[in-house]
Amino acid sequence: MWIYEKKLQYPVRVSKCDPQMAKYLMEQYGGADGELAAALRYLNQRYTIPEEVIGVLTDIGTEEFAHLEMIATMIYKLTKDATPEQLRAVGLGDHYASHDKALFYSNASGVPWTAAYIQAKGDPMADLYEDIAAEEKARATYQWLIDLTDDVDLQDGLKFLREREVIHSLRFRECVEILKADMSTKKIF
Amino acid sequence: MWIYEKKLQYPVRVSKCDPQMAKYLMEQYGGADGELAAALRYLNQRYTIPEEVIGVLTDIGTEEFAHLEMIATMIYKLTKDATPEQLRAVGLGDHYASHDKALFYSNASGVPWTAAYIQAKGDPMADLYEDIAAEEKARATYQWLIDLTDDVDLQDGLKFLREREVIHSLRFRECVEILKADMSTKKIF
Amino acid sequence: MWIYEKKLQYPVRVSKCDPQMAKYLMEQYGGADGELAAALRYLNQRYTIPEEVIGVLTDIGTEEFAHLEMIATMIYKLTKDATPEQLRAVGLGDHYASHDKALFYSNASGVPWTAAYIQAKGDPMADLYEDIAAEEKARATYQWLIDLTDDVDLQDGLKFLREREVIHSLRFRECVEILKADMSTKKIF
Amino acid sequence: MWIYEKKLQYPVRVSKCDPQMAKYLMEQYGGADGELAAALRYLNQRYTIPEEVIGVLTDIGTEEFAHLEMIATMIYKLTKDATPEQLRAVGLGDHYASHDKALFYSNASGVPWTAAYIQAKGDPMADLYEDIAAEEKARATYQWLIDLTDDVDLQDGLKFLREREVIHSLRFRECVEILKADMSTKKIF
Amino acid sequence: MWIYEKKLQYPVRVSKCDPQMAKYLMEQYGGADGELAAALRYLNQRYTIPEEVIGVLTDIGTEEFAHLEMIATMIYKLTKDATPEQLRAVGLGDHYASHDKALFYSNASGVPWTAAYIQAKGDPMADLYEDIAAEEKARATYQWLIDLTDDVDLQDGLKFLREREVIHSLRFRECVEILKADMSTKKIF
Amino acid sequence: MWIYEKKLQYPVRVSKCDPQMAKYLMEQYGGADGELAAALRYLNQRYTIPEEVIGVLTDIGTEEFAHLEMIATMIYKLTKDATPEQLRAVGLGDHYASHDKALFYSNASGVPWTAAYIQAKGDPMADLYEDIAAEEKARATYQWLIDLTDDVDLQDGLKFLREREVIHSLRFRECVEILKADMSTKKIF
């Protein structure tokens, strides 16, 4: 089970009302390689992955929920002072017509999140490469998002998140090595 | 952010290996009215709901993740000793072909979870009735699941979960009243 | 069965060619809380709902088809004189590339309608709260749409439709009370 | 707008409780080539099709709703006396876990209906061939369904529906000829 | 099996960087009536169609992959020199946030391709009318795309593709006649 | 463009009519990690991947279409002599109701293929890890399929396909090294 602590993992600041960037950030909220996908992917794999790496999946999966909350906060801050007219101007009129300024788990094009984005195979190597790929893809998305804004406050948060994906990718690679060593040991004896 | 505590909200016990019930329980794991849908729905609405009820959404949303973990544990326990042959016999051969015994966020028919199941309108009354309806629907699913098994240990866990949905429904109804009172007060002055 | 009567439930007028508003109105044509979703939801629940409220579901479900036709007429009138260039300018170039000016059951973002938006549980209370929530959500969408236009003729039609949703919500709440009274009576004897 | 008349287009009879056939009939309720798809496809195309054939689309679209009601009645009659155990035995345990005996717009595999099944192009010939193809596909489905049952009462209703699809296919082919003649006339003068 | 030949079926030229048209062309890459849908539809039907027409399905299906490659090349050429800012300006910022300039099988609105767009019924007439309709719909899309651009080089490629669809439609109509003749012959003897 | 050669990459044999296995094999036809997903994923990434590895993507993507054809042939051979009754018995009655014995791009649960299963990020490392993960997941699926059958002829074909995935995974890992070396060289000068 989880306990909620009322603080963000890392402070979220934005320099201005920028609904256009909010739209793009939805990619990391409800998109294919976003934080929701990441959190759900890792936590779901815990039941059939070898015991040695369950802890890593729990840790990273839980952290991804904290990232999801950071993205939500960014989107909220970037849109809270926007008028309907401003939302229309940046292509969020469709979002507004359905959700007003509420958030929703859809990607930047408005496509609702689907579990088809993620996978769990019950094969440890397949699952870990799924996870490494996920982190590499999330890293790329953060790069494209950083490229899309000149708001240094927002960039600061996005860079923190990008950096975490790099670290997660390394941790999953370590898990691969741990399991390989483990399999090799088992084969010997 | 969330902190993981390595225990279940309520103990999960099953009396026997029963992959058939595991299949049906997937409805509450990755189905339309399941625990994933519930958790994501409430936590997402927090940014535009009036401040008085944010805490309720956070509390219940976080608890639903604990429920999701209970369901995952039930499914795992019901299938962990099953042979591929037993999985085939109960209509889980398709799941096995893709996922082996790994869990996945699909419903009992194998349809992947989609955010189209949930909604956020930015209108407090609409959002709260969405939530009340969600709890009523989850309650119904738990009832149908209880009807489908004679495993008293499993029923015990399912009855706990059903009961929690009833309590959540009541809490969301209270939120409606709080907001109505609040709106009425504001109108007067 | 149904008989078609060649008239609209309420007259539809628009003051000008406004493809931008047409795009937003698609939310009520093929969106999550739109008239298609409403009509299909209610008519589908009729087979397992208690007899006392079947008539209400039939009436409202049939009326929602009339609303769907009103929305279709609005979208048609708002776009019929638009050039491809005007459609492009308001973000309907993608719609035009696939559909020309034909209507389609997708939401304002272009996502096709899916039955995942609606539900039927076979539990009368769950089904009726699903319906109340649906009406509250549709009411909210009409509000956001009214906010997005200054065309008073269009607003007139949208206000009529919003008002109907309010009335439907009340009728479904009455159904809840009827069924509660009925269940309570049955328990006594 | 539509007016509901409380009778079926053609009487629906079934000889026995047969949830297995009910499962297969869902293909014509919420499947790709089912009655819902048909009704929605034709009624939606009315706004951009040439005036000469709007009436055909309205007539056939409205009739398809009557067919949808017939299919719903068949499914209801085939399942109303089934126990949960009987539903499990025929692979409807997953449906029961979510919907009890309520109907739902999913196909025989449990996949929710999506508007991606249908199309509207704004080009009269493309739209009419879409419609002819739809009728041919529905005819085929009715054939496979008739092959799957030996219930002569049920077959009687299914044969009526299959026959209607054949007639609709012919009517859409006539529309093609009408429009071709019309286009040819217009070219001459 | 297939052998790749490193050339395009027909030369692809574009006069200018035009990410707006690239966005619209995605309709024929990953949209409902696009080249991917066409290729996959025909090749899949080969196993149950009468032997006389298998060759036509293989030929046309294989050609559609060549068309898919032409569309991909068009999209690539229209976007390769665009800055992120230019992509934003034409409503491709959402695509960029997820995919940078990589292609993806989604339609012009960003909705991922789904097999729900196509069908195979095992009934030769139904399958062939599905195919005729597909060609008519693709023809219409090419017309709308040609209408959306004034780039004569791009129009040249699009006109070639439109023309091919017309020819394919005729070939599928011939297949209908061949099978009708065949069925009639078989009935006589 | 591609040229069709009328032979299979590797001979496909099956020992018996086995519609149950056919159902499971659909996972590799229209499932998340199947051959369709593989072919489309690699061919789509060619436009933004560095030139050094385009050839590998073309080769492997083209080969995956040959694998898709092998899987199609297996499914066809396993079902061609089955009666509707036999299809019902193994849970393919739903497939039959819609498709008769025609193939379709859905997974073993009947869920239509969606491009949401695959990704292209425009970042070479992210794309190549996506591809490595895809091969590892496909390898796992082939293992689960081999475990589900005792037909040695079918196993022979599946083992060939599994082996190819292992080889593809190695080739994509080599591509990673090539690009790393290349990036490192570029950085030096």
Coordinates of N, CA, C and O in Angstrom, one line a residue, chain D residues 115-179:
Chain D
A115 N -16.5 3.6 -33.3 CA -16.9 4.3 -34.6 C -15.8 4.0 -35.6 O -16.1 4.3 -36.8
A116 N -14.7 3.5 -35.3 CA -13.7 3.2 -36.3 C -14.2 2.1 -37.2 O -13.6 1.9 -38.3
Y117 N -15.2 1.4 -36.9 CA -15.8 0.4 -37.8 C -16.5 1.0 -39.0 O -16.8 0.3 -40.0
I118 N -16.9 2.3 -38.9 CA -17.7 2.8 -39.9 C -17.0 4.1 -40.5 O -16.0 4.5 -40.0
Q119 N -17.6 4.6 -41.6 CA -16.9 5.7 -42.3 C -18.0 6.6 -43.0 O -19.1 6.1 -43.3
A120 N -17.6 7.8 -43.2 CA -18.3 8.8 -44.0 C -17.3 9.7 -44.7 O -16.5 10.3 -44.0
K121 N -17.4 9.7 -46.0 CA -16.3 10.4 -46.8 C -16.8 11.7 -47.4 O -16.0 12.4 -48.0
G122 N -18.1 11.9 -47.4 CA -18.6 13.1 -48.1 C -18.6 12.9 -49.6 O -19.0 13.8 -50.3
D123 N -18.1 11.8 -50.1 CA -18.1 11.5 -51.6 C -19.3 10.5 -51.7 O -19.2 9.4 -51.2
P124 N -20.3 10.8 -52.5 CA -21.5 9.9 -52.6 C -21.2 8.5 -53.0 O -21.7 7.6 -52.4
M125 N -20.3 8.3 -54.0 CA -20.0 6.9 -54.4 C -19.3 6.2 -53.3 O -19.6 5.0 -53.1
A126 N -18.3 6.8 -52.7 CA -17.6 6.1 -51.7 C -18.5 5.8 -50.5 O -18.4 4.7 -50.0
D127 N -19.4 6.7 -50.2 CA -20.3 6.4 -49.1 C -21.3 5.3 -49.4 O -21.6 4.4 -48.5
L128 N -21.8 5.3 -50.6 CA -22.7 4.2 -51.0 C -22.0 2.8 -51.1 O -22.6 1.8 -50.7
Y129 N -20.8 2.8 -51.5 CA -20.1 1.5 -51.5 C -19.8 1.1 -50.1 O -19.8 -0.1 -49.8
E130 N -19.4 2.0 -49.3 CA -19.3 1.7 -47.8 C -20.6 1.0 -47.3 O -20.5 0.0 -46.6
D131 N -21.7 1.5 -47.8 CA -23.0 1.0 -47.3 C -23.3 -0.4 -47.9 O -23.8 -1.3 -47.2
I132 N -23.0 -0.5 -49.2 CA -23.2 -1.8 -49.8 C -22.4 -2.9 -49.2 O -22.8 -4.0 -48.8
A133 N -21.1 -2.5 -49.0 CA -20.2 -3.5 -48.3 C -20.7 -3.8 -46.9 O -20.7 -5.0 -46.5
A134 N -21.2 -2.8 -46.2 CA -21.8 -3.0 -44.9 C -22.9 -4.1 -44.9 O -23.0 -5.0 -44.0
E135 N -23.8 -3.9 -45.8 CA -24.9 -4.9 -45.9 C -24.4 -6.3 -46.3 O -24.9 -7.3 -45.8
E136 N -23.4 -6.4 -47.2 CA -22.9 -7.7 -47.6 C -22.2 -8.3 -46.3 O -22.3 -9.5 -46.1
K137 N -21.5 -7.5 -45.6 CA -20.9 -8.1 -44.4 C -21.9 -8.5 -43.3 O -21.7 -9.6 -42.7
A138 N -22.9 -7.7 -43.2 CA -23.9 -8.1 -42.2 C -24.7 -9.4 -42.6 O -25.0 -10.3 -41.8
R139 N -24.9 -9.5 -43.9 CA -25.5 -10.7 -44.5 C -24.6 -11.9 -44.1 O -25.2 -13.0 -43.7
A140 N -23.3 -11.8 -44.3 CA -22.4 -12.9 -44.0 C -22.5 -13.3 -42.5 O -22.6 -14.4 -42.2
T141 N -22.5 -12.2 -41.7 CA -22.6 -12.5 -40.2 C -23.8 -13.3 -39.9 O -23.8 -14.3 -39.1
Y142 N -25.0 -12.8 -40.5 CA -26.2 -13.6 -40.2 C -26.1 -15.0 -40.6 O -26.6 -15.9 -40.0
Q143 N -25.4 -15.2 -41.8 CA -25.3 -16.6 -42.2 C -24.5 -17.4 -41.2 O -24.9 -18.5 -40.9
W144 N -23.4 -16.9 -40.7 CA -22.6 -17.6 -39.8 C -23.4 -17.9 -38.5 O -23.2 -19.0 -37.9
L145 N -24.2 -16.9 -38.1 CA -25.0 -17.1 -36.9 C -26.0 -18.2 -37.1 O -26.3 -19.0 -36.2
I146 N -26.7 -18.2 -38.3 CA -27.7 -19.2 -38.5 C -27.0 -20.6 -38.5 O -27.6 -21.6 -38.0
D147 N -25.8 -20.7 -39.0 CA -25.0 -21.9 -39.0 C -24.7 -22.4 -37.6 O -24.5 -23.6 -37.4
L148 N -24.6 -21.4 -36.7 CA -24.2 -21.8 -35.3 C -25.4 -22.3 -34.4 O -25.1 -22.7 -33.3
T149 N -26.6 -22.2 -34.9 CA -27.7 -22.6 -34.0 C -28.6 -23.6 -34.8 O -28.7 -23.6 -36.0
D150 N -29.3 -24.5 -34.0 CA -30.3 -25.3 -34.5 C -31.7 -25.0 -34.0 O -32.6 -25.8 -34.1
D151 N -31.8 -23.8 -33.3 CA -33.0 -23.4 -32.8 C -33.8 -22.7 -33.9 O -33.5 -21.6 -34.4
V152 N -34.9 -23.4 -34.4 CA -35.6 -23.0 -35.6 C -36.4 -21.7 -35.3 O -36.5 -20.8 -36.2
D153 N -36.8 -21.4 -34.1 CA -37.4 -20.1 -33.8 C -36.4 -19.0 -33.9 O -36.7 -18.0 -34.5
L154 N -35.3 -19.2 -33.4 CA -34.2 -18.2 -33.5 C -33.8 -18.0 -34.9 O -33.7 -16.9 -35.4
Q155 N -33.7 -19.1 -35.6 CA -33.3 -19.0 -37.0 C -34.3 -18.2 -37.8 O -33.9 -17.5 -38.8
D156 N -35.6 -18.3 -37.5 CA -36.6 -17.6 -38.2 C -36.4 -16.1 -38.1 O -36.4 -15.4 -39.1
G157 N -36.1 -15.6 -36.9 CA -35.8 -14.2 -36.8 C -34.5 -13.8 -37.5 O -34.4 -12.7 -38.2
L158 N -33.5 -14.6 -37.4 CA -32.2 -14.3 -38.0 C -32.3 -14.3 -39.6 O -31.7 -13.5 -40.3
K159 N -33.2 -15.2 -40.1 CA -33.4 -15.3 -41.5 C -34.1 -14.0 -42.0 O -33.8 -13.5 -43.1
F160 N -35.1 -13.6 -41.2 CA -35.7 -12.3 -41.6 C -34.7 -11.2 -41.7 O -34.7 -10.4 -42.6
L161 N -33.8 -11.1 -40.7 CA -32.8 -10.0 -40.6 C -31.9 -10.2 -41.8 O -31.5 -9.2 -42.4
R162 N -31.4 -11.4 -42.1 CA -30.5 -11.6 -43.2 C -31.2 -11.1 -44.5 O -30.6 -10.4 -45.3
E163 N -32.4 -11.5 -44.6 CA -33.2 -11.1 -45.9 C -33.3 -9.5 -46.0 O -33.1 -9.0 -47.1
R164 N -33.5 -8.9 -44.9 CA -33.5 -7.4 -44.9 C -32.2 -6.8 -45.4 O -32.2 -5.8 -46.1
E165 N -31.1 -7.4 -45.0 CA -29.8 -6.9 -45.4 C -29.6 -7.0 -46.9 O -29.1 -6.2 -47.6
V166 N -30.1 -8.1 -47.5 CA -30.1 -8.4 -48.9 C -30.8 -7.3 -49.6 O -30.4 -6.7 -50.6
I167 N -32.0 -7.0 -49.1 CA -32.9 -5.9 -49.7 C -32.2 -4.6 -49.6 O -32.2 -3.8 -50.5
H168 N -31.6 -4.3 -48.4 CA -30.9 -3.0 -48.3 C -29.8 -2.9 -49.2 O -29.5 -1.8 -49.8
S169 N -29.0 -4.0 -49.4 CA -27.9 -3.9 -50.3 C -28.4 -3.5 -51.7 O -27.8 -2.7 -52.4
L170 N -29.5 -4.1 -52.1 CA -30.1 -3.8 -53.5 C -30.5 -2.3 -53.5 O -30.3 -1.7 -54.5
R171 N -31.1 -1.9 -52.4 CA -31.5 -0.4 -52.5 C -30.3 0.5 -52.6 O -30.4 1.5 -53.3
F172 N -29.2 0.2 -51.9 CA -28.1 1.0 -52.0 C -27.5 1.0 -53.4 O -26.9 1.9 -54.0
R173 N -27.6 -0.2 -54.1 CA -27.1 -0.3 -55.4 C -28.0 0.5 -56.4 O -27.5 1.1 -57.3
E174 N -29.3 0.5 -56.1 CA -30.1 1.4 -56.9 C -29.7 2.9 -56.7 O -29.8 3.7 -57.7
C175 N -29.4 3.2 -55.5 CA -29.0 4.6 -55.2 C -27.7 5.0 -56.1 O -27.6 6.1 -56.6
V176 N -26.8 4.0 -56.2 CA -25.6 4.2 -57.0 C -26.1 4.6 -58.4 O -25.6 5.5 -59.1
E177 N -27.0 3.8 -59.0 CA -27.5 4.0 -60.3 C -28.2 5.3 -60.5 O -28.0 6.0 -61.5
I178 N -29.0 5.7 -59.5 CA -29.7 7.0 -59.5 C -28.7 8.1 -59.6 O -28.8 9.0 -60.4
L179 N -27.7 8.0 -58.8 CA -26.7 9.1 -58.8 C -25.8 9.1 -60.0 O -25.5 10.2 -60.5

